[in-house]
PDB file of C-alpha atoms in Angstrom:
ATOM      1  CA  MET A   2      -8.283 -14.671   8.748  1.00 92.00           C
ATOM      2  CA  SER A   3      -6.408 -15.869   6.003  1.00 97.00           C
ATOM      3  CA  TYR A   4      -3.529 -13.079   5.025  1.00 98.00           C
ATOM      4  CA  LEU A   5      -5.937 -13.184   1.550  1.00 98.00           C
ATOM      5  CA  SER A   6      -8.530 -11.935   3.965  1.00 98.00           C
ATOM      6  CA  LYS A   7      -5.571  -9.628   5.564  1.00 98.00           C
ATOM      7  CA  ALA A   8      -4.844  -8.204   2.261  1.00 98.00           C
ATOM      8  CA  ALA A   9      -8.447  -7.589   0.984  1.00 97.00           C
ATOM      9  CA  GLU A  10      -8.987  -5.034   3.842  1.00 98.00           C
ATOM     10  CA  LEU A  11      -6.282  -3.477   4.235  1.00 97.00           C
ATOM     11  CA  PHE A  12      -6.975  -2.368   0.633  1.00 96.00           C
ATOM     12  CA  GLN A  13     -11.049  -2.018   1.287  1.00 96.00           C
ATOM     13  CA  MET A  14      -9.902   0.676   4.296  1.00 96.00           C
ATOM     14  CA  ILE A  15      -7.632   2.058   1.333  1.00 94.00           C
ATOM     15  CA  GLU A  16     -10.042   2.535  -0.544  1.00 92.00           C
ATOM     16  CA  ASN A  17     -12.536   3.952   1.978  1.00 93.00           C
ATOM     17  CA  GLY A  18     -10.639   6.567   2.366  1.00 90.00           C
ATOM     18  CA  LYS A  19      -8.568   5.091   6.598  1.00 96.00           C
ATOM     19  CA  MET A  20      -5.682   4.967   5.243  1.00 94.00           C
ATOM     20  CA  LEU A  21      -4.024   6.497   7.929  1.00 95.00           C
ATOM     21  CA  GLU A  22      -5.648   3.758   9.729  1.00 97.00           C
ATOM     22  CA  ALA A  23      -5.021   0.834   7.970  1.00 97.00           C
ATOM     23  CA  LEU A  24      -1.592   1.128   8.659  1.00 96.00           C
ATOM     24  CA  ASP A  25      -2.036   1.144  12.250  1.00 96.00           C
ATOM     25  CA  ARG A  26      -4.040  -1.844  12.305  1.00 98.00           C
ATOM     26  CA  PHE A  27      -1.681  -4.193   9.284  1.00 98.00           C
ATOM     27  CA  TYR A  28       1.500  -2.676   9.371  1.00 98.00           C
ATOM     28  CA  HIS A  29       4.641  -3.780  11.461  1.00 98.00           C
ATOM     29  CA  PRO A  30       6.753  -1.712  13.894  1.00 98.00           C
ATOM     30  CA  ASP A  31       9.870  -2.504  12.284  1.00 98.00           C
ATOM     31  CA  LEU A  32       8.134  -1.697   8.354  1.00 98.00           C
ATOM     32  CA  HIS A  33      10.697  -1.576   6.004  1.00 98.00           C
ATOM     33  CA  VAL A  34       9.094   0.332   2.014  1.00 98.00           C
ATOM     34  CA  ILE A  35      10.674  -0.612  -1.056  1.00 98.00           C
ATOM     35  CA  ARG A  36       9.739   1.653  -3.539  1.00 96.00           C
ATOM     36  CA  ALA A  37       9.540   0.659  -7.231  1.00 94.00           C
ATOM     37  CA  ASP A  38      12.711   2.614  -7.591  1.00 94.00           C
ATOM     38  CA  GLY A  39      14.362   0.793  -5.042  1.00 95.00           C
ATOM     39  CA  LYS A  40      14.304   3.137  -2.303  1.00 96.00           C
ATOM     40  CA  THR A  41      13.297   2.644   1.176  1.00 98.00           C
ATOM     41  CA  ARG A  42      11.083   3.976   3.988  1.00 98.00           C
ATOM     42  CA  ASP A  43      11.934   2.161   7.341  1.00 98.00           C
ATOM     43  CA  GLY A  44      10.263   1.968  10.041  1.00 98.00           C
ATOM     44  CA  ILE A  45       6.118   2.513  11.070  1.00 97.00           C
ATOM     45  CA  ASP A  46       6.974   6.591  11.900  1.00 97.00           C
ATOM     46  CA  LEU A  47       8.700   7.296   8.894  1.00 97.00           C
ATOM     47  CA  ASN A  48       6.329   5.536   6.364  1.00 96.00           C
ATOM     48  CA  ARG A  49       2.224   7.629   8.780  1.00 96.00           C
ATOM     49  CA  LYS A  50       5.028  10.579   8.248  1.00 97.00           C
ATOM     50  CA  TYR A  51       5.565   9.920   4.056  1.00 96.00           C
ATOM     51  CA  GLU A  52       1.882   9.066   3.776  1.00 95.00           C
ATOM     52  CA  LYS A  53       0.147  12.079   5.606  1.00 96.00           C
ATOM     53  CA  GLU A  54       2.557  13.927   3.730  1.00 97.00           C
ATOM     54  CA  PHE A  55       1.033  12.417   0.345  1.00 95.00           C
ATOM     55  CA  LEU A  56      -3.082  12.609   1.428  1.00 94.00           C
ATOM     56  CA  SER A  57      -2.128  15.731   1.968  1.00 96.00           C
ATOM     57  CA  ASN A  58      -1.403  16.342  -0.814  1.00 96.00           C
ATOM     58  CA  LEU A  59      -3.778  15.005  -3.301  1.00 95.00           C
ATOM     59  CA  GLN A  60      -6.244  16.868  -4.739  1.00 95.00           C
ATOM     60  CA  GLU A  61      -9.193  14.678  -6.645  1.00 94.00           C
ATOM     61  CA  ILE A  62      -9.136  10.597  -6.831  1.00 93.00           C
ATOM     62  CA  TYR A  63     -10.335   9.773 -10.710  1.00 93.00           C
ATOM     63  CA  GLY A  64     -10.943   6.134 -10.855  1.00 92.00           C
ATOM     64  CA  GLY A  65      -8.692   3.374  -8.659  1.00 93.00           C
ATOM     65  CA  GLU A  66      -9.404  -0.755  -9.098  1.00 95.00           C
ATOM     66  CA  VAL A  67      -7.528  -3.712  -6.694  1.00 96.00           C
ATOM     67  CA  LYS A  68      -7.520  -5.759 -10.052  1.00 97.00           C
ATOM     68  CA  ALA A  69      -6.435  -9.549  -8.200  1.00 98.00           C
ATOM     69  CA  ILE A  70      -5.246 -10.436  -4.339  1.00 98.00           C
ATOM     70  CA  THR A  71      -3.685 -13.448  -4.956  1.00 98.00           C
ATOM     71  CA  SER A  72      -1.988 -14.878  -1.269  1.00 98.00           C
ATOM     72  CA  ASP A  73       0.492 -17.896  -0.086  1.00 99.00           C
ATOM     73  CA  GLU A  74      -0.954 -18.796   3.140  1.00 98.00           C
ATOM     74  CA  LYS A  75       2.069 -20.976   4.029  1.00 98.00           C
ATOM     75  CA  ARG A  76       4.223 -18.283   4.131  1.00 98.00           C
ATOM     76  CA  GLY A  77       2.793 -15.839   4.497  1.00 98.00           C
ATOM     77  CA  ILE A  78       2.577 -12.960   1.473  1.00 99.00           C
ATOM     78  CA  THR A  79      -0.132 -11.755  -0.090  1.00 99.00           C
ATOM     79  CA  MET A  80       0.089  -9.645  -3.221  1.00 99.00           C
ATOM     80  CA  VAL A  81      -1.929  -6.923  -4.894  1.00 98.00           C
ATOM     81  CA  GLU A  82      -1.976  -5.741  -7.661  1.00 98.00           C
ATOM     82  CA  TYR A  83      -3.593  -1.865  -7.625  1.00 96.00           C
ATOM     83  CA  TRP A  84      -4.230   1.674  -9.843  1.00 96.00           C
ATOM     84  CA  VAL A  85      -5.292   4.550  -9.152  1.00 95.00           C
ATOM     85  CA  ASN A  86      -5.974   7.267 -11.152  1.00 96.00           C
ATOM     86  CA  ILE A  87      -5.160  10.845  -8.856  1.00 96.00           C
ATOM     87  CA  LYS A  88      -4.940  14.705  -8.944  1.00 97.00           C
ATOM     88  CA  PHE A  89      -2.192  16.542  -6.392  1.00 97.00           C
ATOM     89  CA  LYS A  90      -2.675  20.098  -5.522  1.00 97.00           C
ATOM     90  CA  ASP A  91       0.340  21.492  -7.726  1.00 97.00           C
ATOM     91  CA  GLY A  92      -1.600  20.625 -10.784  1.00 95.00           C
ATOM     92  CA  THR A  93      -0.656  17.228 -11.913  1.00 97.00           C
ATOM     93  CA  ARG A  94      -2.145  13.607 -12.719  1.00 96.00           C
ATOM     94  CA  LYS A  95      -0.595  10.244 -12.009  1.00 94.00           C
ATOM     95  CA  LYS A  96      -1.602   7.243 -12.750  1.00 94.00           C
ATOM     96  CA  TYR A  97      -0.269   4.723 -10.479  1.00 92.00           C
ATOM     97  CA  GLU A  98      -0.796   1.004 -12.123  1.00 96.00           C
ATOM     98  CA  GLU A  99       1.073  -0.808  -9.160  1.00 96.00           C
ATOM     99  CA  VAL A 100       1.777  -4.674  -7.723  1.00 98.00           C
ATOM    100  CA  ALA A 101       2.117  -4.552  -3.734  1.00 98.00           C
ATOM    101  CA  VAL A 102       3.888  -7.850  -2.473  1.00 99.00           C
ATOM    102  CA  GLN A 103       3.122  -8.054   1.268  1.00 99.00           C
ATOM    103  CA  TYR A 104       5.347  -9.928   3.762  1.00 99.00           C
ATOM    104  CA  TRP A 105       3.007 -10.484   6.913  1.00 99.00           C
ATOM    105  CA  GLU A 106       4.719 -11.049  10.855  1.00 98.00           C
ATOM    106  CA  GLY A 107       1.440 -12.414  12.770  1.00 95.00           C
ATOM    107  CA  ASP A 108      -1.272 -11.002  11.812  1.00 96.00           C
ATOM    108  CA  LYS A 109       0.860  -7.158  10.381  1.00 98.00           C
ATOM    109  CA  ILE A 110       3.240  -6.762   7.888  1.00 99.00           C
ATOM    110  CA  LYS A 111       6.163  -6.231   7.628  1.00 99.00           C
ATOM    111  CA  ILE A 112       8.081  -6.149   4.642  1.00 99.00           C
ATOM    112  CA  GLU A 113       6.084  -4.136   1.740  1.00 99.00           C
ATOM    113  CA  ARG A 114       7.277  -4.045  -1.731  1.00 98.00           C
ATOM    114  CA  PHE A 115       6.362  -2.723  -5.442  1.00 97.00           C
ATOM    115  CA  TYR A 116       6.904  -3.209  -8.158  1.00 97.00           C
ATOM    116  CA  ASP A 117       5.146  -1.102 -11.555  1.00 94.00           C
ATOM    117  CA  GLY A 118       6.985  -1.812 -15.176  1.00 74.00           C
ATOM    118  CA  LYS A 119       9.270   1.454 -15.119  1.00 73.00           C
ATOM    119  CA  SER A 120      12.014   0.423 -12.495  1.00 55.00           C
TER     120      SER A 120
END
């Protein structure tokens, strides 16, 4: 399966509410995530904890879309541009507009970096 296909399947799972399953399927145990603000999270366990907390704070998703996906198959890199508009349980709303750059090692994402144009 191509990296492009893997990235598309990953985001399809996320859109279908299967974020934690996608994390287990597509992310490396030694995952290194770099947020748009430069803060990092290392290891699958810390990232799973973050995602569980994030999901537990969601109240409603108003919409979202994968706008573009591309890949460098030779180097094992995918890039996904997307947006999602959500409401948290505390009443705040936020629209995320980001690009995720994923560096694959075999069938798993080893490094994922986010860009949002604000940081």
